[in-house]
């Protein structure tokens, strides 16, 4: 800590003192570099000009080129070349990778070669010679360093002198600051009792007294702040509502544990950015843009397959006392249970209304159907001697369709006004076995495997025995129809913890139900089967509800469907005197 104080004082001063030296040294180096480069260019240009004057003023026969070349070779100049047309007639370049084409291209475009050399040349037109030099830029810095060697000795000496002088000057100022920093370190560790002692009468001494006063004030306010912070954190930690706060840019600042738990409920293992987070951030940004409080209910897929979680999400601007917006507070509750209850109430109300309507229609339709059937039978009997085979089939088809309509009317009446249940103690396994035997034909046709999983050998419930059988028959039939050949139907029974109820699950691996259609399956006449009436699950729902039970459905496309029945459990040790009906 102490050495850091000195560095913060010394280094800026040291930098300000030596910066001019480095700037002047750099400028000197650069000027020398440019000077050496220009001198090299002038030297090469002088050689080329002298050589060109010599060639132009002395009349050499063409067959004396060799003599001239020998003279040039005797000069032994590095990086010199002579090109005649498309080839070298003289080549003394250290870089063997440079060829004629590169030099000709550089001469034609007036560019440097490989960004390393400076090209200088002259043209002797009598022999179509291009005589030139390549000045290597990489050799210039070494010459510059040699010229400025004295600077490399002066600069370190001046740096050492400056460092010593600055250290002595700043020592007097650093000690009081070190004492203040020690006090600051004690404050960071929560120690507010240590007193700062600076035995000086100048401004630094006054600063020490002010620091002690400030430390006492901070200690008092810190205690109050910690108490308030702990209180707020206790509130956030205790409530079941998820809370997220952001700044004005929409960046999350803080969140409570309830928010984490709710988000984890909807987060699949492979998701890097869960859907719930995207929805929350989108609503937060909309609140920032519109500056309005927003409330909506969103649904998300749960970790548990086939289930949905409903969240009531509210976002509002977070402001200071003066009304300045400092961010957004987002609160969200898991209202899945409330939503399911509301859906069940809505479903019951809808089924009740439909039941009243279908009962009225059924009574109005049944009487005309009976007259139509009787009329068709009488006509067939009277005209039997005069009817052709086709006519008889037509009468039979008409009577068959009337019977089918009558059966449908009977189903409607059962749906609209089912018999009041006769609650009794029923052995579930016995009723289920009977239902499986009645369904054996359709199960065998598709070669369906039925697997039963019970948590104990014999289970009894409070239910109307006939209505329980009707429920099982409908559920088995629906499951078999939804599966392909050699499907698997699992029937499980398990107790529901801390309740006097059991859960019976019918699970198939059939085609499944679309998520948006799940809420329709208990509606009358809703069916995906070409031959179905859509009344089976509606009747099941009514029967389960009438017997104080509950029914729930989970489904996924191409994976299958789970029908969960929750019905009252009979415990023999609690009611030995109640009669049973097996």
Coordinates of C-alpha atoms in Angstrom, one line a residue:
X1 CA 0.0 0.0 0.0
X2 CA 2.8 2.4 1.0
X3 CA 4.9 1.8 -2.1
X4 CA 1.8 2.3 -4.2
X5 CA 1.3 5.8 -2.8
X6 CA 4.9 6.7 -3.7
X7 CA 4.4 5.3 -7.2
X8 CA 1.3 7.4 -7.7
X9 CA 3.2 10.5 -6.8
X10 CA 6.6 9.7 -8.3
X11 CA 5.6 8.1 -11.6
X12 CA 3.6 11.0 -13.0
X13 CA 6.3 13.5 -12.1
X14 CA 9.0 11.2 -13.4
X15 CA 7.0 10.7 -16.6
X16 CA 6.7 14.5 -17.1
X17 CA 10.4 15.0 -16.6
X18 CA 11.7 12.3 -18.9
X19 CA 9.0 12.6 -21.6
X20 CA 10.7 15.6 -23.3
X21 CA 14.0 13.6 -23.3
X22 CA 12.3 10.7 -25.1
X23 CA 10.5 13.1 -27.5
X24 CA 13.7 14.9 -28.3
X25 CA 15.6 11.7 -28.6
X26 CA 13.0 10.2 -30.9
X27 CA 12.9 13.3 -33.1
X28 CA 16.7 13.2 -33.2
X29 CA 16.7 9.6 -34.2
X30 CA 14.0 10.2 -36.8
X31 CA 15.9 13.2 -38.3
X32 CA 19.1 11.2 -38.4
X33 CA 17.2 8.3 -40.0
X34 CA 15.7 10.5 -42.7
X35 CA 19.1 12.2 -43.2
X36 CA 20.9 8.9 -43.7
X37 CA 18.2 7.7 -46.1
X38 CA 18.3 10.9 -48.1
X39 CA 22.1 10.7 -48.2
X40 CA 22.0 7.1 -49.4
X41 CA 19.5 8.1 -52.1
X42 CA 21.7 11.0 -53.2
X43 CA 24.8 8.9 -53.2
X44 CA 23.1 6.2 -55.4
X45 CA 21.7 8.9 -57.7
X46 CA 25.2 10.4 -58.0
X47 CA 26.7 7.1 -59.0
X48 CA 23.9 6.4 -61.5
X49 CA 24.2 9.9 -63.0
X50 CA 27.9 9.7 -63.3
X51 CA 27.7 6.3 -64.9
X52 CA 25.0 7.4 -67.4
X53 CA 27.1 10.5 -68.3
X54 CA 30.1 8.2 -68.8
X55 CA 28.1 5.9 -71.1
X56 CA 26.6 8.7 -73.1
X57 CA 29.8 10.7 -73.7
X58 CA 32.1 7.8 -74.6
X59 CA 31.4 6.1 -77.8
X60 CA 31.7 2.5 -77.2
X61 CA 31.0 0.1 -80.0
X62 CA 28.1 -2.3 -79.4
X63 CA 30.5 -5.2 -79.2
X64 CA 32.2 -3.5 -76.2
X65 CA 29.4 -4.1 -73.8
X66 CA 31.6 -6.7 -72.1
X67 CA 34.1 -4.0 -71.4
X68 CA 31.5 -1.8 -69.8
X69 CA 30.2 -4.6 -67.7
X70 CA 33.6 -5.5 -66.4
X71 CA 34.1 -1.8 -65.4
X72 CA 30.8 -1.9 -63.6
X73 CA 31.6 -5.1 -61.9
X74 CA 34.9 -3.6 -60.7
X75 CA 32.9 -1.0 -58.9
X76 CA 31.5 -3.9 -56.7
X77 CA 28.4 -2.0 -55.6
X78 CA 25.9 -3.9 -53.5
X79 CA 22.3 -4.2 -54.6
X80 CA 23.1 -3.0 -58.1
X81 CA 21.6 -4.5 -61.2
X82 CA 21.4 -4.0 -65.0
X83 CA 18.5 -5.2 -67.0
X84 CA 18.5 -5.6 -70.7
X85 CA 15.0 -6.2 -72.1
X86 CA 13.7 -9.1 -70.0
X87 CA 16.8 -10.4 -68.3
X88 CA 19.6 -9.4 -65.9
X89 CA 23.0 -8.7 -67.6
X90 CA 24.4 -7.8 -64.2
X91 CA 23.0 -8.8 -60.8
X92 CA 24.6 -8.1 -57.4
X93 CA 21.5 -8.1 -55.1
X94 CA 21.8 -10.0 -51.8
X95 CA 18.1 -10.9 -51.7
X96 CA 18.0 -13.8 -54.2
X97 CA 14.2 -13.9 -54.2
X98 CA 14.0 -10.7 -56.2
X99 CA 13.7 -11.5 -60.0
X100 CA 13.6 -9.5 -63.2
X101 CA 9.8 -9.4 -63.3
X102 CA 9.5 -7.8 -59.9
X103 CA 12.0 -5.0 -60.7
X104 CA 10.3 -4.4 -64.2
X105 CA 6.9 -4.2 -62.5
X106 CA 8.2 -1.8 -59.9
X107 CA 9.8 0.4 -62.6
X108 CA 6.6 0.3 -64.6
X109 CA 4.3 1.2 -61.6
X110 CA 6.9 3.4 -59.9
X111 CA 6.5 1.4 -56.7
X112 CA 8.7 -0.1 -54.0
X113 CA 9.7 -3.8 -54.1
X114 CA 8.3 -5.8 -51.2
X115 CA 7.9 -2.6 -49.1
X116 CA 11.5 -3.1 -48.0
X117 CA 13.7 -1.5 -50.8
X118 CA 13.9 2.0 -52.3
X119 CA 14.3 1.6 -56.1
X120 CA 16.5 4.1 -57.9
X121 CA 17.4 3.6 -61.6
X122 CA 18.4 5.2 -64.9
X123 CA 17.8 4.2 -68.5
X124 CA 20.5 4.0 -71.1
X125 CA 18.5 3.8 -74.3
X126 CA 21.3 3.0 -76.7
X127 CA 21.6 -0.5 -75.3
X128 CA 18.1 -0.6 -73.7
X129 CA 19.7 -0.9 -70.3
X130 CA 18.0 -0.2 -67.0
X131 CA 20.7 0.5 -64.5
X132 CA 19.6 0.7 -60.9
X133 CA 20.1 0.2 -57.1
X134 CA 17.9 -1.3 -54.4
X135 CA 18.4 0.6 -51.2
X136 CA 17.7 -1.7 -48.2
X137 CA 15.7 0.2 -45.6
X138 CA 16.5 -2.3 -42.9
X139 CA 20.2 -1.3 -43.0
X140 CA 19.4 2.4 -42.3
X141 CA 18.3 2.0 -38.5
X142 CA 21.6 0.3 -37.6
X143 CA 23.5 3.3 -39.0
X144 CA 21.2 5.6 -37.2
X145 CA 21.8 3.8 -33.9
X146 CA 25.6 4.0 -34.4
X147 CA 25.3 7.8 -34.9
X148 CA 23.1 8.3 -31.8
X149 CA 25.1 6.0 -29.5
X150 CA 25.8 8.8 -27.1
X151 CA 22.1 9.3 -26.4
X152 CA 21.8 5.7 -25.0
X153 CA 24.3 6.7 -22.3
X154 CA 22.9 10.1 -21.5
X155 CA 19.3 9.1 -21.2
X156 CA 19.8 6.4 -18.4
X157 CA 22.0 8.8 -16.4
X158 CA 19.4 11.5 -16.6
X159 CA 16.6 9.1 -15.6
X160 CA 18.5 7.9 -12.5
X161 CA 19.2 11.5 -11.5
X162 CA 15.5 12.5 -12.0
X163 CA 14.3 9.5 -10.1
X164 CA 16.5 10.3 -7.1
X165 CA 15.5 13.9 -7.0
X166 CA 11.8 13.2 -7.3
X167 CA 12.0 10.5 -4.5
X168 CA 13.5 13.0 -2.1
X169 CA 10.9 15.6 -2.9
X170 CA 7.9 13.4 -2.6
X171 CA 9.0 11.6 0.6
X172 CA 7.9 14.5 2.7
X173 CA 4.4 14.4 1.1
X174 CA 4.0 10.6 1.1
X175 CA 4.2 9.9 4.8
X176 CA 1.0 11.7 5.8
X177 CA -0.8 10.1 2.8
X178 CA 0.5 6.7 3.9
X179 CA -1.0 7.3 7.3
X180 CA -4.3 8.2 5.7
X181 CA -4.2 5.1 3.6
X182 CA -3.6 2.9 6.6
X183 CA -6.7 4.4 8.2
X184 CA -8.6 3.7 5.0
X185 CA -7.4 0.1 5.1
X186 CA -8.7 -0.2 8.6
X187 CA -12.1 1.2 7.5
X188 CA -12.3 -1.4 4.7
X189 CA -11.9 -4.2 7.3
X190 CA -14.6 -2.7 9.4
X191 CA -12.3 -1.2 12.1
X192 CA -13.6 2.3 12.8
X193 CA -11.9 2.7 16.2
X194 CA -8.3 3.4 15.0
X195 CA -7.5 7.1 15.2
X196 CA -5.4 8.9 12.5
X197 CA -2.5 10.9 14.1
X198 CA -0.7 13.4 11.8
X199 CA 1.6 15.7 13.8
X200 CA 1.5 18.6 11.4
X201 CA 0.0 22.0 11.5
X202 CA -0.5 22.5 7.7
X203 CA -3.3 21.4 5.5
X204 CA -2.3 17.7 5.8
X205 CA -2.7 17.9 9.6
X206 CA -6.2 19.4 9.1
X207 CA -6.9 16.6 6.6
X208 CA -6.1 14.0 9.3
X209 CA -8.6 15.6 11.8
X210 CA -11.2 15.8 9.1
X211 CA -10.6 12.1 8.2
X212 CA -11.3 11.1 11.9
X213 CA -14.6 13.0 11.9
X214 CA -15.6 11.5 8.6
X215 CA -14.7 8.0 9.8
X216 CA -17.0 8.4 12.9
X217 CA -19.8 9.6 10.7
X218 CA -19.4 6.8 8.2
X219 CA -19.3 4.2 11.0
X220 CA -22.7 5.5 12.3
X221 CA -24.3 5.6 8.9
X222 CA -22.9 2.2 7.9
X223 CA -24.5 0.6 10.9
X224 CA -27.9 2.0 10.0
X225 CA -27.4 1.1 6.3
X226 CA -26.5 -2.5 7.2
X227 CA -29.6 -2.8 9.4
X228 CA -31.8 -1.5 6.6
X229 CA -30.0 -3.7 4.0
X230 CA -30.4 -6.8 6.1
X231 CA -34.1 -6.0 6.6
X232 CA -34.7 -5.6 2.9
X233 CA -32.8 -8.8 2.1
X234 CA -34.9 -10.7 4.6
X235 CA -38.0 -9.4 2.9
X236 CA -36.8 -10.4 -0.6
X237 CA -35.6 -13.8 0.6
X238 CA -38.8 -14.6 2.4
X239 CA -41.4 -13.7 -0.2
X240 CA -42.5 -16.2 -2.8
X241 CA -42.7 -13.6 -5.5
X242 CA -39.8 -13.4 -8.0
X243 CA -38.2 -10.0 -8.0
X244 CA -35.8 -8.6 -10.6
X245 CA -34.5 -5.1 -10.7
X246 CA -32.7 -3.5 -13.7
X247 CA -31.0 -0.2 -14.5
X248 CA -32.3 2.3 -17.2
X249 CA -30.4 0.2 -19.9
X250 CA -32.3 -3.0 -19.0
X251 CA -29.3 -4.6 -17.4
X252 CA -30.2 -6.8 -14.4
X253 CA -28.9 -5.4 -11.1
X254 CA -30.4 -7.7 -8.5
X255 CA -32.8 -10.6 -8.1
X256 CA -34.1 -12.8 -5.2
X257 CA -34.0 -16.5 -4.6
X258 CA -37.7 -16.9 -5.5
X259 CA -36.9 -15.5 -9.0
X260 CA -34.1 -18.1 -9.5
X261 CA -36.4 -21.0 -8.4
X262 CA -39.2 -20.0 -10.7
X263 CA -36.9 -19.6 -13.7
X264 CA -35.3 -23.0 -13.0
X265 CA -38.8 -24.6 -13.1
X266 CA -39.1 -23.7 -16.8
X267 CA -35.4 -24.1 -17.8
X268 CA -34.6 -27.2 -19.8
X269 CA -31.2 -28.7 -19.5
X270 CA -30.0 -27.7 -23.0
X271 CA -31.2 -24.1 -22.9
X272 CA -28.6 -21.4 -22.7
X273 CA -31.2 -18.6 -22.8
X274 CA -34.5 -19.9 -21.3
X275 CA -37.7 -18.6 -22.9
X276 CA -38.9 -17.1 -19.5
X277 CA -35.8 -14.9 -19.4
X278 CA -36.4 -13.6 -22.9
X279 CA -40.1 -12.8 -22.1
X280 CA -39.1 -11.0 -18.8
X281 CA -36.4 -8.9 -20.6
X282 CA -38.7 -8.1 -23.4
X283 CA -41.4 -6.8 -21.0
X284 CA -38.8 -4.9 -19.1
X285 CA -37.6 -3.1 -22.3
X286 CA -41.2 -2.4 -23.3
X287 CA -41.8 -0.7 -19.9
X288 CA -38.6 1.4 -20.3
X289 CA -39.8 2.5 -23.8
X290 CA -43.4 3.2 -23.0
X291 CA -42.8 4.3 -19.4
X292 CA -46.0 2.5 -18.4
X293 CA -46.7 -0.3 -15.9
X294 CA -47.4 -3.5 -17.7
X295 CA -49.1 -6.7 -16.5
X296 CA -49.6 -10.0 -18.4
X297 CA -50.0 -13.7 -17.9
X298 CA -47.6 -16.0 -19.8
X299 CA -47.3 -19.8 -19.9
X300 CA -44.1 -21.8 -20.2
X301 CA -43.2 -25.5 -20.5
X302 CA -42.2 -27.0 -17.2
X303 CA -39.2 -29.3 -16.6
X304 CA -41.8 -32.0 -16.1
X305 CA -42.9 -33.3 -19.5
X306 CA -46.4 -32.2 -20.6
X307 CA -46.9 -29.6 -17.9
X308 CA -47.1 -25.8 -18.2
X309 CA -46.3 -23.1 -15.7
X310 CA -48.3 -19.9 -15.7
X311 CA -46.7 -16.7 -14.5
X312 CA -48.4 -13.4 -13.6
X313 CA -45.7 -10.8 -14.6
X314 CA -45.8 -7.1 -13.7
X315 CA -43.2 -4.5 -14.6
X316 CA -43.1 -0.9 -13.4
X317 CA -40.6 2.0 -13.5
X318 CA -38.4 2.3 -10.4
X319 CA -37.9 6.0 -9.5
X320 CA -36.1 8.1 -6.9
X321 CA -37.7 10.6 -4.6
X322 CA -37.4 13.4 -7.2
X323 CA -39.1 11.3 -9.9
X324 CA -36.0 10.4 -11.8
X325 CA -36.2 6.9 -13.4
X326 CA -33.4 4.7 -12.2
X327 CA -34.6 1.4 -13.7
X328 CA -37.4 -1.2 -13.7
X329 CA -38.7 -3.6 -11.1
X330 CA -40.2 -6.8 -12.4
X331 CA -42.2 -9.1 -10.1
X332 CA -43.7 -12.4 -11.2
X333 CA -45.7 -15.1 -9.4
X334 CA -46.3 -18.8 -10.2
X335 CA -50.1 -18.9 -10.6
X336 CA -50.3 -22.4 -12.1
X337 CA -52.5 -23.8 -9.4
X338 CA -54.9 -20.8 -9.6
X339 CA -54.9 -21.1 -13.4
X340 CA -55.8 -24.8 -13.2
X341 CA -58.6 -24.1 -10.8
X342 CA -60.0 -21.4 -13.0
X343 CA -59.7 -23.7 -16.0
X344 CA -61.6 -26.4 -14.1
X345 CA -64.3 -24.0 -13.1
X346 CA -64.6 -22.6 -16.6
X347 CA -64.7 -26.2 -18.0
X348 CA -67.4 -27.2 -15.5
X349 CA -69.5 -24.1 -16.3
X350 CA -69.1 -24.8 -20.0
X351 CA -70.0 -28.5 -19.6
X352 CA -73.0 -27.6 -17.5
X353 CA -74.3 -25.2 -20.1
X354 CA -73.7 -27.7 -22.9
X355 CA -75.3 -30.4 -20.8
X356 CA -78.5 -28.4 -20.4
X357 CA -78.6 -27.6 -24.2
X358 CA -77.9 -31.2 -25.2
X359 CA -80.6 -32.6 -22.8
X360 CA -83.2 -30.3 -24.4
X361 CA -82.1 -31.3 -27.9
X362 CA -82.0 -35.0 -27.1
X363 CA -85.6 -35.1 -25.9
X364 CA -86.8 -33.1 -29.0
X365 CA -84.9 -35.4 -31.4
X366 CA -85.6 -38.8 -29.8
X367 CA -89.4 -38.8 -30.4
X368 CA -89.2 -38.0 -34.2
X369 CA -86.5 -40.7 -34.5
X370 CA -88.8 -43.3 -32.9
X371 CA -91.6 -42.4 -35.4
X372 CA -89.1 -42.5 -38.4
X373 CA -87.9 -45.9 -37.3
X374 CA -91.4 -47.4 -36.9
X375 CA -92.5 -45.9 -40.2
X376 CA -89.5 -47.4 -42.0
X377 CA -90.1 -50.8 -40.4
X378 CA -93.8 -50.8 -41.4
X379 CA -93.1 -49.7 -45.0
X380 CA -90.5 -52.4 -45.3
X381 CA -92.9 -55.1 -44.0
X382 CA -95.7 -54.0 -46.3
X383 CA -93.6 -53.7 -49.4
X384 CA -91.4 -56.7 -48.8
X385 CA -92.9 -58.6 -51.7
X386 CA -92.3 -55.8 -54.1
X387 CA -88.9 -54.7 -53.0
X388 CA -85.7 -55.4 -54.8
X389 CA -82.5 -56.4 -53.0
X390 CA -81.2 -52.8 -53.4
X391 CA -84.4 -51.4 -51.9
X392 CA -84.2 -53.8 -48.9
X393 CA -80.6 -52.7 -48.3
X394 CA -81.7 -49.1 -48.4
X395 CA -84.4 -49.7 -45.8
X396 CA -81.9 -51.6 -43.6
X397 CA -79.3 -48.8 -43.9
X398 CA -82.0 -46.3 -43.0
X399 CA -83.0 -48.3 -39.9
X400 CA -79.4 -48.8 -38.9
X401 CA -78.6 -45.1 -39.1
X402 CA -81.7 -44.3 -37.0
X403 CA -80.5 -46.8 -34.4
X404 CA -77.0 -45.1 -34.5
X405 CA -78.6 -41.7 -34.0
X406 CA -80.7 -43.1 -31.1
X407 CA -77.5 -44.4 -29.5
X408 CA -75.9 -41.0 -29.9
X409 CA -79.0 -39.4 -28.2
X410 CA -78.6 -41.9 -25.3
X411 CA -74.9 -40.8 -24.9
X412 CA -76.0 -37.2 -24.9
X413 CA -78.6 -37.9 -22.2
X414 CA -75.9 -39.7 -20.2
X415 CA -73.6 -36.7 -20.6
X416 CA -76.2 -34.1 -19.7
X417 CA -77.9 -35.9 -16.9
X418 CA -75.8 -38.7 -15.5
X419 CA -77.1 -40.9 -12.8
X420 CA -76.3 -39.8 -9.3
X421 CA -73.3 -41.7 -8.1
X422 CA -73.8 -44.4 -5.4
X423 CA -70.6 -43.9 -3.4
X424 CA -69.3 -47.2 -2.0
X425 CA -66.0 -49.0 -1.3
X426 CA -64.7 -50.4 -4.6
X427 CA -61.8 -52.7 -5.3
X428 CA -59.9 -50.8 -8.1
X429 CA -58.0 -53.9 -9.4
X430 CA -61.2 -55.9 -9.7
X431 CA -63.0 -53.1 -11.7
X432 CA -59.9 -52.6 -13.9
X433 CA -59.5 -56.3 -14.7
X434 CA -63.2 -56.4 -15.8
X435 CA -62.6 -53.3 -18.0
X436 CA -59.6 -54.9 -19.6
X437 CA -61.5 -58.1 -20.3
X438 CA -64.3 -56.1 -22.0
X439 CA -61.6 -54.3 -24.0
X440 CA -59.7 -57.5 -24.8
X441 CA -60.9 -57.5 -28.4
X442 CA -59.6 -54.1 -29.4
X443 CA -56.4 -54.7 -27.4
X444 CA -55.7 -58.0 -29.1
X445 CA -56.4 -56.6 -32.6
X446 CA -53.5 -54.1 -32.2
X447 CA -51.4 -56.4 -30.1
X448 CA -51.2 -53.8 -27.3
X449 CA -49.1 -54.7 -24.3
X450 CA -50.8 -53.7 -20.9
X451 CA -48.4 -53.2 -18.0
X452 CA -49.8 -52.6 -14.5
X453 CA -47.8 -51.1 -11.7
X454 CA -49.4 -51.0 -8.2
X455 CA -47.7 -49.8 -5.0
X456 CA -49.6 -52.6 -3.1
X457 CA -51.6 -55.7 -4.0
X458 CA -55.2 -54.5 -3.1
X459 CA -56.4 -50.9 -3.3
X460 CA -59.9 -49.8 -2.5
X461 CA -61.5 -46.3 -3.2
X462 CA -64.7 -44.5 -2.5
X463 CA -66.5 -44.4 -5.9
X464 CA -69.6 -45.6 -7.8
X465 CA -68.6 -49.0 -9.1
X466 CA -70.5 -48.8 -12.4
X467 CA -69.3 -45.3 -13.1
X468 CA -65.7 -46.3 -12.3
X469 CA -66.0 -49.1 -14.8
X470 CA -67.3 -46.7 -17.4
X471 CA -64.4 -44.4 -16.8
X472 CA -61.8 -47.2 -17.2
X473 CA -63.5 -48.5 -20.4
X474 CA -63.5 -45.0 -22.0
X475 CA -59.8 -44.4 -21.0
X476 CA -58.6 -47.8 -22.2
X477 CA -60.5 -47.3 -25.5
X478 CA -59.1 -43.9 -26.2
X479 CA -55.5 -45.0 -25.4
X480 CA -55.8 -48.0 -27.7
X481 CA -57.2 -45.9 -30.6
X482 CA -54.3 -43.4 -30.1
X483 CA -51.6 -46.1 -30.4
X484 CA -50.2 -47.9 -33.4
X485 CA -49.8 -51.7 -33.5
X486 CA -47.7 -53.2 -30.7
X487 CA -48.1 -50.1 -28.5
X488 CA -47.7 -50.1 -24.7
X489 CA -50.4 -49.1 -22.2
X490 CA -49.1 -48.5 -18.7
X491 CA -51.6 -48.3 -15.8
X492 CA -50.0 -47.1 -12.5
X493 CA -51.4 -46.6 -9.1
X494 CA -49.6 -44.6 -6.4
X495 CA -50.6 -42.8 -3.2
X496 CA -50.6 -39.0 -3.0
X497 CA -48.5 -37.9 -0.1
X498 CA -50.2 -36.2 2.9
X499 CA -53.7 -36.8 1.4
X500 CA -56.3 -39.5 1.6
X501 CA -56.3 -40.0 -2.1
X502 CA -54.7 -42.1 -4.8
X503 CA -53.5 -41.3 -8.3
X504 CA -54.4 -43.7 -11.1
X505 CA -52.4 -43.0 -14.3
X506 CA -53.2 -44.3 -17.8
X507 CA -50.1 -43.7 -20.0
X508 CA -49.9 -44.6 -23.7
X509 CA -47.1 -44.1 -26.3
X510 CA -49.5 -43.0 -29.0
X511 CA -49.7 -40.0 -31.2
X512 CA -50.2 -37.4 -28.4
X513 CA -52.3 -34.2 -28.4
X514 CA -51.2 -30.8 -29.6
X515 CA -50.6 -28.3 -26.7
X516 CA -53.2 -25.8 -28.0
X517 CA -55.8 -28.6 -28.1
X518 CA -55.3 -29.9 -24.6
X519 CA -58.0 -27.6 -23.1
X520 CA -60.6 -28.9 -25.6
X521 CA -60.4 -32.6 -24.9
X522 CA -63.2 -32.5 -22.3
X523 CA -65.5 -30.5 -24.6
X524 CA -68.5 -32.4 -26.0
X525 CA -68.1 -33.5 -29.7
X526 CA -64.4 -32.6 -29.8
X527 CA -62.6 -35.6 -31.3
X528 CA -59.7 -36.4 -33.6
X529 CA -61.1 -39.8 -34.5
X530 CA -63.2 -40.2 -37.7
X531 CA -65.6 -42.6 -36.0
X532 CA -65.7 -41.0 -32.5
X533 CA -68.5 -38.8 -31.1
X534 CA -66.3 -36.7 -28.9
X535 CA -68.4 -37.5 -25.8
X536 CA -66.2 -40.2 -24.1
X537 CA -63.8 -37.8 -22.2
X538 CA -66.7 -35.4 -21.5
X539 CA -68.6 -38.2 -19.7
X540 CA -65.4 -39.3 -17.9
X541 CA -64.9 -35.8 -16.6
X542 CA -68.4 -35.6 -15.3
X543 CA -68.2 -38.9 -13.6
X544 CA -64.9 -38.2 -12.0
X545 CA -66.1 -34.8 -10.7
X546 CA -69.4 -36.3 -9.5
X547 CA -67.5 -38.8 -7.4
X548 CA -65.3 -36.1 -5.7
X549 CA -62.3 -36.8 -7.9
X550 CA -60.1 -34.8 -10.2
X551 CA -58.7 -35.5 -13.7
X552 CA -55.6 -34.1 -15.4
X553 CA -54.0 -34.6 -18.8
X554 CA -50.4 -34.4 -19.9
X555 CA -49.4 -35.0 -23.5
X556 CA -46.6 -34.6 -26.0
X557 CA -46.8 -35.1 -29.8
X558 CA -45.4 -38.4 -31.0
X559 CA -44.5 -39.4 -27.4
X560 CA -47.9 -40.2 -25.9
X561 CA -50.5 -39.1 -23.3
X562 CA -51.0 -39.4 -19.6
X563 CA -54.5 -39.3 -18.0
X564 CA -54.2 -38.8 -14.2
X565 CA -57.2 -39.6 -12.0
X566 CA -57.1 -38.4 -8.4
X567 CA -59.9 -40.1 -6.3
X568 CA -60.6 -40.7 -2.6
X569 CA -58.8 -43.6 -1.1
X570 CA -60.4 -46.1 1.3
X571 CA -58.3 -47.2 4.3
X572 CA -59.6 -50.3 6.0
X573 CA -58.1 -49.4 9.4
X574 CA -60.0 -46.1 9.5
X575 CA -63.5 -47.4 8.7
X576 CA -64.0 -51.1 9.3
X577 CA -67.7 -50.7 9.6
X578 CA -68.4 -49.4 6.1
X579 CA -69.8 -52.1 3.7
X580 CA -67.9 -53.0 0.6
X581 CA -69.2 -54.0 -2.8
X582 CA -66.8 -56.2 -4.8

